[in-house]
Coordinates of C-alpha atoms in Angstrom, one line a residue:
M1 CA -9.1 5.0 -7.6
S2 CA -12.8 5.3 -7.4
T3 CA -14.9 4.1 -4.6
N4 CA -16.6 1.5 -6.8
E5 CA -13.5 0.3 -8.2
D6 CA -12.1 -0.2 -4.7
A7 CA -15.1 -1.9 -3.5
A8 CA -16.0 -4.3 -6.2
L9 CA -15.5 -7.7 -4.8
Q10 CA -16.6 -10.1 -7.6
P11 CA -14.2 -13.0 -7.8
V12 CA -12.3 -13.6 -11.0
A13 CA -13.8 -16.5 -12.9
S14 CA -14.4 -17.2 -16.6
A15 CA -17.6 -19.2 -15.7
P16 CA -20.9 -17.3 -15.8
P17 CA -22.1 -15.9 -12.4
A18 CA -24.4 -18.1 -10.4
A19 CA -28.0 -17.1 -10.4
A20 CA -29.0 -14.7 -7.7
P21 CA -30.3 -16.4 -4.5
A22 CA -34.0 -16.3 -3.9
D23 CA -33.4 -15.4 -0.3
P24 CA -31.2 -12.3 0.1
G25 CA -29.9 -13.8 3.3
E26 CA -28.1 -16.5 1.4
R27 CA -25.5 -13.9 0.4
D28 CA -24.4 -13.9 3.9
R29 CA -24.1 -17.6 4.3
L30 CA -21.2 -19.9 3.2
A31 CA -22.2 -22.9 1.2
P32 CA -21.5 -26.3 3.0
G33 CA -19.0 -27.4 0.3
D34 CA -17.2 -24.1 0.5
A35 CA -17.1 -24.4 4.4
T36 CA -15.3 -27.8 4.0
V37 CA -12.6 -26.3 1.7
I38 CA -11.9 -23.4 4.0
G39 CA -12.0 -25.7 7.1
L40 CA -9.3 -28.0 5.5
L41 CA -7.2 -25.0 4.6
L42 CA -7.5 -23.6 8.1
V43 CA -6.4 -26.8 9.7
S44 CA -3.6 -27.4 7.1
A45 CA -2.4 -23.7 7.6
F46 CA -2.4 -23.9 11.4
V47 CA -0.1 -27.0 11.3
V48 CA 2.4 -25.6 8.9
I49 CA 2.5 -22.0 10.6
L50 CA 3.1 -23.7 14.0
N51 CA 6.4 -24.8 12.8
E52 CA 7.8 -21.4 12.2
T53 CA 8.5 -20.8 15.9
I54 CA 8.8 -24.4 17.2
M55 CA 12.6 -24.5 17.1
G56 CA 13.5 -21.7 19.5
V57 CA 13.0 -23.6 22.7
A58 CA 14.7 -26.7 21.2
L59 CA 18.0 -24.9 20.4
P60 CA 19.9 -25.8 23.5
R61 CA 18.9 -29.5 23.0
L62 CA 20.0 -29.5 19.3
M63 CA 23.3 -27.7 20.2
A64 CA 24.1 -30.7 22.6
D65 CA 22.8 -33.5 20.2
L66 CA 24.4 -32.2 17.0
G67 CA 27.4 -30.6 18.4
I68 CA 26.7 -27.1 16.9
T69 CA 27.1 -23.6 18.2
A70 CA 24.1 -21.2 18.9
A71 CA 25.0 -19.2 15.8
T72 CA 24.8 -22.3 13.7
G73 CA 21.7 -23.5 15.2
Q74 CA 19.8 -20.2 14.6
W75 CA 20.0 -21.0 11.0
L76 CA 17.1 -23.5 11.5
T77 CA 14.9 -20.5 12.2
T78 CA 16.7 -18.0 10.0
G79 CA 16.7 -20.3 7.0
F80 CA 12.9 -20.9 7.5
M81 CA 12.3 -17.2 7.5
L82 CA 14.5 -16.6 4.5
T83 CA 12.7 -19.2 2.5
M84 CA 9.4 -17.8 3.3
A85 CA 10.6 -14.3 2.3
V86 CA 11.8 -15.6 -1.1
V87 CA 8.7 -17.8 -1.9
I88 CA 5.8 -15.6 -0.6
P89 CA 6.2 -12.7 -3.2
A90 CA 5.8 -15.4 -5.9
T91 CA 2.5 -16.7 -4.5
G92 CA 0.4 -14.0 -6.3
F93 CA 1.6 -15.5 -9.6
I94 CA 1.2 -19.1 -8.5
M95 CA -2.3 -18.7 -7.5
Q96 CA -3.2 -16.8 -10.7
R97 CA -1.7 -19.5 -12.8
F98 CA -2.7 -22.8 -11.3
Q99 CA -5.8 -24.5 -9.9
L100 CA -6.5 -24.4 -6.1
R101 CA -6.2 -28.1 -5.7
Q102 CA -2.8 -28.1 -7.4
V103 CA -1.4 -25.4 -5.3
F104 CA -2.7 -27.1 -2.1
V105 CA -1.3 -30.4 -2.9
A106 CA 2.1 -29.0 -3.9
A107 CA 2.2 -26.8 -0.7
M108 CA 1.2 -29.6 1.8
G109 CA 3.4 -32.2 -0.1
L110 CA 6.4 -30.0 0.2
F111 CA 5.7 -29.5 3.9
S112 CA 5.2 -33.2 4.6
L113 CA 8.3 -34.0 2.6
G114 CA 10.3 -31.5 4.6
T115 CA 9.0 -32.7 7.9
A116 CA 9.9 -36.3 7.0
I117 CA 13.5 -35.2 6.2
A118 CA 13.8 -33.4 9.4
A119 CA 12.5 -36.3 11.5
V120 CA 15.3 -38.7 10.1
A121 CA 18.0 -36.1 9.7
P122 CA 21.4 -37.5 10.6
G123 CA 22.9 -34.2 11.2
F124 CA 22.5 -30.4 11.0
G125 CA 23.0 -30.1 7.2
V126 CA 20.0 -32.5 6.4
L127 CA 17.9 -30.9 9.3
L128 CA 18.4 -27.5 7.7
V129 CA 17.4 -28.9 4.2
G130 CA 14.3 -30.3 5.8
R131 CA 13.4 -26.9 7.4
I132 CA 13.8 -25.2 4.0
V133 CA 11.6 -27.7 2.2
Q134 CA 9.0 -27.2 5.0
A135 CA 9.1 -23.4 4.6
S136 CA 8.6 -23.7 0.9
G137 CA 5.2 -25.3 1.4
T138 CA 4.4 -23.1 4.5
A139 CA 5.0 -19.9 2.4
V140 CA 2.2 -20.8 0.0
M141 CA -0.4 -21.9 2.5
M142 CA -1.4 -18.5 4.1
P143 CA -1.8 -16.6 0.9
L144 CA -3.8 -19.5 -0.5
L145 CA -6.1 -19.7 2.6
M146 CA -6.6 -15.9 2.4
T147 CA -7.3 -15.7 -1.2
T148 CA -9.7 -18.6 -1.1
A149 CA -11.6 -17.1 1.9
L150 CA -12.1 -13.8 0.1
T151 CA -13.2 -15.6 -3.0
L152 CA -15.9 -17.9 -1.3
V153 CA -17.0 -16.0 1.8
P154 CA -19.8 -13.3 1.3
A155 CA -18.5 -9.8 2.3
A156 CA -21.1 -9.5 5.1
S157 CA -19.7 -12.4 7.0
R158 CA -15.9 -12.2 6.3
G159 CA -15.1 -11.0 9.7
R160 CA -15.9 -14.3 11.4
T161 CA -13.8 -16.3 8.8
M162 CA -11.0 -13.8 9.0
G163 CA -11.2 -14.3 12.9
L164 CA -10.3 -18.0 12.3
I165 CA -7.5 -17.1 10.0
S166 CA -6.2 -14.8 12.7
V167 CA -6.0 -17.8 15.0
V168 CA -3.7 -19.4 12.4
I169 CA -1.5 -16.4 11.8
S170 CA -1.0 -15.2 15.4
V171 CA -1.8 -18.1 17.7
A172 CA 0.1 -20.8 15.9
P173 CA 3.5 -19.0 16.3
A174 CA 2.5 -18.0 19.7
I175 CA 2.0 -21.5 21.0
G176 CA 4.9 -23.1 19.0
P177 CA 7.3 -22.6 21.9
T178 CA 4.8 -24.1 24.4
I179 CA 4.4 -27.2 22.3
S180 CA 8.1 -27.5 21.8
G181 CA 8.6 -27.3 25.5
I182 CA 6.0 -30.0 26.3
I183 CA 7.6 -32.4 23.7
L184 CA 11.2 -31.7 24.7
N185 CA 10.3 -32.3 28.4
S186 CA 10.1 -36.1 27.9
L187 CA 11.0 -36.9 24.2
S188 CA 13.9 -36.1 21.8
W189 CA 13.8 -33.1 19.4
R190 CA 12.9 -35.6 16.4
W191 CA 9.4 -36.0 18.0
M192 CA 8.7 -32.4 17.1
F193 CA 8.6 -33.7 13.5
I194 CA 7.4 -37.2 14.0
I195 CA 4.2 -36.0 15.8
V196 CA 3.5 -33.4 13.0
L197 CA 4.1 -35.7 10.0
P198 CA 0.9 -37.9 10.2
I199 CA -1.2 -34.8 10.8
A200 CA 0.4 -33.2 7.7
L201 CA -0.1 -36.4 5.6
L202 CA -3.8 -36.7 6.7
A203 CA -4.4 -33.0 5.8
L204 CA -2.7 -33.7 2.5
G205 CA -4.9 -36.7 1.8
A206 CA -8.1 -35.0 2.9
G207 CA -7.3 -31.9 0.8
A208 CA -6.6 -33.9 -2.3
W209 CA -9.9 -35.5 -2.0
K210 CA -12.1 -32.7 -0.8
V211 CA -10.5 -29.3 -2.0
R212 CA -12.3 -28.2 -5.1
N213 CA -11.2 -25.7 -7.8
V214 CA -13.2 -22.5 -7.1
T215 CA -11.5 -20.1 -9.4
T216 CA -10.3 -20.3 -13.0
P217 CA -6.6 -19.8 -13.6
R218 CA -5.6 -16.9 -16.0
P219 CA -2.5 -16.8 -18.2
A220 CA 0.3 -15.3 -16.5
R221 CA 4.0 -15.0 -17.4
L222 CA 6.7 -15.5 -14.7
D223 CA 9.2 -12.6 -14.8
V224 CA 12.4 -14.4 -13.8
L225 CA 14.2 -11.1 -13.2
S226 CA 11.4 -10.0 -10.8
L227 CA 11.7 -13.3 -9.0
A228 CA 15.5 -12.9 -8.6
L229 CA 15.2 -9.3 -7.4
S230 CA 12.5 -10.3 -4.8
A231 CA 14.8 -13.2 -3.6
V232 CA 17.7 -10.8 -3.1
G233 CA 15.7 -8.0 -1.8
F234 CA 13.5 -9.6 0.8
G235 CA 15.9 -12.4 1.5
G236 CA 18.7 -9.8 2.1
L237 CA 16.5 -7.8 4.5
I238 CA 15.3 -10.7 6.5
Y239 CA 18.9 -12.1 6.8
G240 CA 20.4 -8.7 7.7
L241 CA 17.7 -7.9 10.2
S242 CA 17.9 -11.5 11.7
S243 CA 21.7 -11.2 12.2
I244 CA 21.5 -7.9 14.0
G245 CA 21.1 -9.6 17.3
E246 CA 24.2 -11.9 16.6
S247 CA 26.1 -8.9 15.6
A248 CA 25.3 -7.2 18.9
S249 CA 26.7 -10.3 20.7
G250 CA 29.8 -10.4 18.4
H251 CA 28.9 -13.6 16.5
A252 CA 27.6 -12.5 13.1
P253 CA 29.6 -14.0 10.2
V254 CA 28.8 -10.9 8.0
A255 CA 28.1 -7.4 9.1
P256 CA 24.4 -7.0 9.1
W257 CA 24.5 -3.6 7.1
I258 CA 25.8 -5.4 4.1
P259 CA 22.8 -7.7 3.4
V260 CA 20.5 -4.9 4.5
L261 CA 21.9 -2.5 2.0
V262 CA 21.9 -5.1 -0.8
G263 CA 18.4 -6.0 0.1
V264 CA 17.2 -2.4 0.1
A265 CA 18.9 -1.8 -3.3
A266 CA 17.4 -4.9 -4.8
L267 CA 14.0 -4.1 -3.3
A268 CA 14.0 -0.6 -4.9
T269 CA 14.8 -2.1 -8.1
F270 CA 12.1 -4.7 -7.7
V271 CA 9.5 -2.0 -6.9
V272 CA 10.4 0.0 -10.1
R273 CA 10.2 -3.2 -12.2
Q274 CA 6.8 -4.1 -10.8
L275 CA 5.4 -0.6 -11.5
R276 CA 6.7 -0.9 -15.0
L277 CA 5.3 -4.4 -15.6
T278 CA 1.9 -3.3 -14.3
R279 CA 1.6 -1.1 -17.5
T280 CA 3.0 -3.6 -19.9
S281 CA 2.6 -7.1 -18.6
T282 CA 1.9 -9.2 -15.6
P283 CA 3.9 -8.1 -12.3
L284 CA 5.2 -10.9 -9.9
M285 CA 3.6 -8.7 -7.1
D286 CA 1.1 -6.3 -8.2
L287 CA 1.8 -3.1 -6.1
R288 CA -1.4 -1.4 -7.1
V289 CA -2.8 -2.8 -3.8
F290 CA -1.1 0.1 -2.1
A291 CA -3.2 2.6 -4.1
N292 CA -6.0 1.5 -1.9
R293 CA -6.0 3.6 1.2
S294 CA -7.8 1.1 3.4
F295 CA -5.3 -1.6 2.5
T296 CA -2.3 0.6 3.0
V297 CA -3.3 2.0 6.5
S298 CA -4.4 -1.4 7.7
T299 CA -1.1 -3.1 6.6
V300 CA 1.0 -0.5 8.2
V301 CA -0.8 -1.0 11.6
L302 CA -0.4 -4.8 11.0
V303 CA 3.4 -4.3 10.6
T304 CA 3.8 -2.5 13.9
S305 CA 1.6 -5.0 15.6
F306 CA 3.7 -8.0 14.2
M307 CA 6.8 -6.3 15.3
G308 CA 5.5 -6.3 18.9
L309 CA 4.3 -9.7 18.8
F310 CA 7.4 -11.4 17.4
G311 CA 9.7 -9.3 19.5
T312 CA 7.8 -10.3 22.6
L313 CA 7.9 -14.0 21.6
I314 CA 11.7 -13.7 21.6
V315 CA 12.3 -11.5 24.7
L316 CA 9.9 -12.9 27.2
P317 CA 11.3 -16.5 27.1
I318 CA 14.8 -15.0 27.6
F319 CA 13.5 -13.1 30.7
L320 CA 11.7 -16.2 32.0
Q321 CA 14.6 -18.6 31.5
T322 CA 17.6 -16.3 32.2
V323 CA 16.3 -13.9 34.9
L324 CA 13.6 -15.9 36.6
Q325 CA 15.6 -19.2 36.1
L326 CA 12.6 -21.2 34.8
G327 CA 12.8 -24.3 32.5
S328 CA 11.8 -24.6 28.9
L329 CA 8.6 -26.5 29.9
E330 CA 7.6 -23.9 32.6
T331 CA 8.4 -21.0 30.1
G332 CA 6.2 -22.6 27.4
L333 CA 3.4 -23.2 29.9
L334 CA 3.4 -19.7 31.2
L335 CA 3.0 -18.3 27.6
L336 CA 0.2 -20.7 26.9
P337 CA -2.7 -18.7 28.5
G338 CA -2.0 -15.7 26.3
G339 CA -1.9 -17.8 23.1
A340 CA -5.1 -19.6 24.2
T341 CA -6.8 -16.4 24.9
M342 CA -6.0 -15.0 21.5
G343 CA -7.3 -18.1 19.9
I344 CA -10.6 -18.0 21.8
L345 CA -11.2 -14.3 21.1
S346 CA -10.2 -14.2 17.4
P347 CA -13.5 -15.6 16.1
V348 CA -15.6 -13.5 18.5
V349 CA -13.8 -10.4 17.2
G350 CA -14.6 -11.5 13.8
R351 CA -18.2 -11.6 14.5
L352 CA -18.0 -8.2 16.2
F353 CA -16.3 -6.8 13.1
D354 CA -19.1 -8.0 10.9
R355 CA -21.5 -6.0 13.0
Y356 CA -19.6 -2.9 14.2
G357 CA -16.7 -2.5 11.7
P358 CA -13.0 -2.2 12.5
R359 CA -12.4 1.0 14.4
P360 CA -14.5 0.1 17.6
L361 CA -12.1 -3.0 17.8
V362 CA -8.7 -1.8 16.6
T363 CA -8.3 1.3 18.6
P364 CA -9.1 -0.3 22.0
G365 CA -7.0 -3.2 21.0
A366 CA -4.1 -0.8 20.3
V367 CA -4.6 0.8 23.7
L368 CA -4.4 -2.6 25.4
V369 CA -1.2 -3.7 23.4
S370 CA 0.5 -0.3 24.2
G371 CA -0.5 -0.6 27.9
A372 CA 0.8 -4.1 28.1
L373 CA 4.1 -3.3 26.5
W374 CA 4.7 -0.4 28.8
L375 CA 3.9 -2.7 31.8
L376 CA 6.6 -5.1 30.5
T377 CA 9.2 -2.4 30.9
T378 CA 8.9 -2.8 34.6
L379 CA 10.1 -6.4 34.6
H380 CA 12.9 -7.1 37.0
P381 CA 14.5 -10.1 38.9
G382 CA 11.8 -10.0 41.6
T383 CA 8.9 -9.9 39.2
P384 CA 6.4 -12.8 40.0
A385 CA 5.8 -15.2 37.1
G386 CA 2.1 -14.7 37.6
M387 CA 2.4 -11.0 36.6
V388 CA 4.1 -12.0 33.4
V389 CA 1.3 -14.3 32.5
V390 CA -1.3 -11.5 33.3
V391 CA 0.5 -8.9 31.3
H392 CA 1.2 -11.3 28.4
T393 CA -2.5 -12.3 28.3
L394 CA -3.4 -8.6 28.2
L395 CA -1.1 -8.1 25.2
S396 CA -2.7 -11.2 23.5
I397 CA -6.2 -9.7 24.1
G398 CA -5.2 -6.5 22.5
L399 CA -3.6 -8.2 19.5
A400 CA -6.8 -10.3 19.1
F401 CA -8.8 -7.2 18.8
M402 CA -6.5 -5.8 16.1
F403 CA -5.4 -8.7 13.8
T404 CA -8.9 -9.8 12.5
P405 CA -10.3 -6.3 11.7
L406 CA -7.0 -5.2 10.2
F407 CA -6.8 -8.4 7.9
T408 CA -10.3 -8.0 6.8
S409 CA -10.2 -4.3 6.2
A410 CA -7.0 -4.6 4.2
L411 CA -7.9 -7.5 1.9
G412 CA -11.6 -7.0 1.8
S413 CA -11.0 -3.5 0.3
L414 CA -9.3 -4.9 -2.9
R415 CA -10.8 -5.8 -6.2
A416 CA -11.1 -9.5 -6.8
E417 CA -8.2 -9.8 -9.3
L418 CA -5.9 -8.3 -6.6
Y419 CA -6.8 -10.9 -3.8
A420 CA -3.8 -13.1 -4.5
H421 CA -1.4 -10.2 -4.8
G422 CA -2.9 -8.6 -1.6
S423 CA -2.5 -11.8 0.4
A424 CA 1.1 -12.2 -0.9
T425 CA 1.9 -8.6 0.1
V426 CA 0.5 -9.1 3.6
G427 CA 2.4 -12.3 4.0
T428 CA 5.6 -10.7 2.9
V429 CA 5.4 -7.6 5.2
Q430 CA 4.5 -9.9 8.0
Q431 CA 7.7 -11.8 7.6
L432 CA 9.6 -8.5 7.3
A433 CA 7.8 -7.1 10.4
G434 CA 8.7 -10.3 12.4
A435 CA 12.4 -10.0 11.5
A436 CA 12.5 -6.3 12.2
G437 CA 10.7 -6.7 15.6
T438 CA 13.0 -9.5 16.6
A439 CA 16.2 -7.6 15.5
L440 CA 15.1 -4.5 17.3
F441 CA 14.3 -6.3 20.6
V442 CA 17.3 -8.5 20.5
T443 CA 19.6 -5.7 19.7
V444 CA 18.5 -3.5 22.4
L445 CA 18.4 -6.3 24.9
S446 CA 22.0 -7.3 24.0
T447 CA 23.6 -3.9 23.9
R448 CA 21.9 -2.6 27.2
S449 CA 22.8 -5.9 28.9
A450 CA 26.5 -5.6 27.7
D451 CA 26.6 -2.0 28.9
S452 CA 25.1 -3.0 32.2
L453 CA 27.7 -5.7 32.7
A454 CA 30.5 -3.3 31.8
A455 CA 29.2 -1.0 34.5
G456 CA 29.5 -3.8 37.1
T457 CA 25.9 -4.9 37.2
D458 CA 25.5 -8.6 38.0
Q459 CA 24.2 -10.9 35.3
L460 CA 20.6 -11.2 36.3
H461 CA 20.0 -7.4 36.7
A462 CA 21.9 -6.9 33.5
V463 CA 19.7 -9.0 31.4
A464 CA 16.6 -7.5 33.2
N465 CA 17.8 -4.0 32.2
G466 CA 18.2 -5.2 28.5
V467 CA 14.7 -6.7 28.7
Q468 CA 13.2 -3.4 30.0
G469 CA 15.0 -1.4 27.3
A470 CA 13.6 -3.6 24.5
F471 CA 10.1 -3.3 25.7
V472 CA 10.6 0.5 25.9
W473 CA 11.2 0.5 22.2
G474 CA 8.1 -1.8 21.8
G475 CA 6.1 0.7 23.8
V476 CA 7.2 3.5 21.5
I477 CA 6.2 1.4 18.4
S478 CA 2.8 0.7 20.0
L479 CA 2.1 4.5 20.2
V480 CA 2.6 4.7 16.5
A481 CA 0.2 1.9 16.0
L482 CA -2.3 3.5 18.3
G483 CA -2.2 6.7 16.3
L484 CA -2.6 5.0 13.0
S485 CA -5.5 2.9 14.3
L486 CA -7.6 6.0 14.3
L487 CA -7.4 6.1 10.6
V488 CA -8.7 2.5 10.0
R489 CA -12.1 2.5 8.2
R490 CA -14.5 -0.2 7.2
P491 CA -14.0 -0.5 3.4
P492 CA -17.0 0.2 1.2
V493 CA -18.6 -3.0 -0.2
V494 CA -20.6 -3.6 -3.3
P495 CA -22.1 -7.1 -3.0
G496 CA -21.6 -9.4 -6.1
P497 CA -22.6 -13.0 -7.0
R498 CA -20.7 -15.8 -5.4
T499 CA -18.2 -17.7 -7.4
P500 CA -19.7 -21.0 -8.7
V501 CA -17.8 -24.1 -7.5
H502 CA -16.2 -26.1 -10.3

């Protein structure tokens, strides 16, 4: 693929291009109407992504109120992730085929409906249905936000916008447990949905009024076989990886290797079919994005980073609550400084990216992430809670320096007609990385804790040993990310005219 082909960033639109601005600096500024669209999408995406991790702290309360086991309750998170994994691969087709306003209203409408169902759920079954409907809307929002930002934001200032998007992608899941703990400290679990519902409805109404159609849909055919293969492939992998931790504890209903094997086989068939459809028709997920070196390298580093983030989000609360004997509210509050720091830094890092490019940010960030994960391997029953806060904040700083440059380098390097497919691909691998990181950390924690207990170690030290083992693997993965960070480059950019707003 030629450099010019990689770098061309003209958005796809059937309308004639806008006249060149009289002031060359206008290319670097976002139009006020476009800023409103992106702002609404950012707020909406933050609300929906927040719900991905909000149920973890609530599990003990749900087990008591609904009379369910931990294995059953985990489906409220696993089902959410499975739905995301099934829907996200189809978002490239959805955004190619339909208008922006249509997609936004459908996504926020589904999320609001799911939230309402969950708020009034009389039992576990209806609550699970609500979570699945929520996830159906959530899956569309992030690719929609990324694609719209790439279409509207001039290349020279994409970093600061991607910094705000990084807040949504990384900070929202990170502070989900904190918000959940605060709500559960004085209210029932239903309030996690009751509080969110009016915000979601307000965003839906504002978006239906203000969001404008900024691209022109193109004819696209939905390949049903590809959709089925992606559902089995990505769904099987997510389910298998998510159940590895349960299997290590002896509670998985199905041996994890079965859905993983089925998922890998279906995914391999899916890839072959997409490559064939690329030559003859419209693929569900256009894998030509991986022909772009900048996209591939940045995406691989993102995968390793998300494995560390989601693994840490699972293991640190276990350590704080089981080993240090802290409550859910205290645990949530201790993790808040890290999430807040990431949120504050992400827009700053975006501005630095626009000025200096990715490598001066990504490599130091990878060093901080690796150092923090190796420091977490020293956790033990006598560790002060303050040290956990400091190290978690250090980890969050490192991730903030990585996420924004990596997202911008990956997606900004694609041709305009591949924006939607690139966003869908990044969203899909993010879900797979989260499931893989969670599976790895929980499996190591469970098996090492069980071995320590069998050797006569007491419960607190056994769990601490498991936590240490999990973070050792996290440290090893971080070294891979550190090495790959040296290969990240700023993608070449050929400025093009802005898309006119319809």
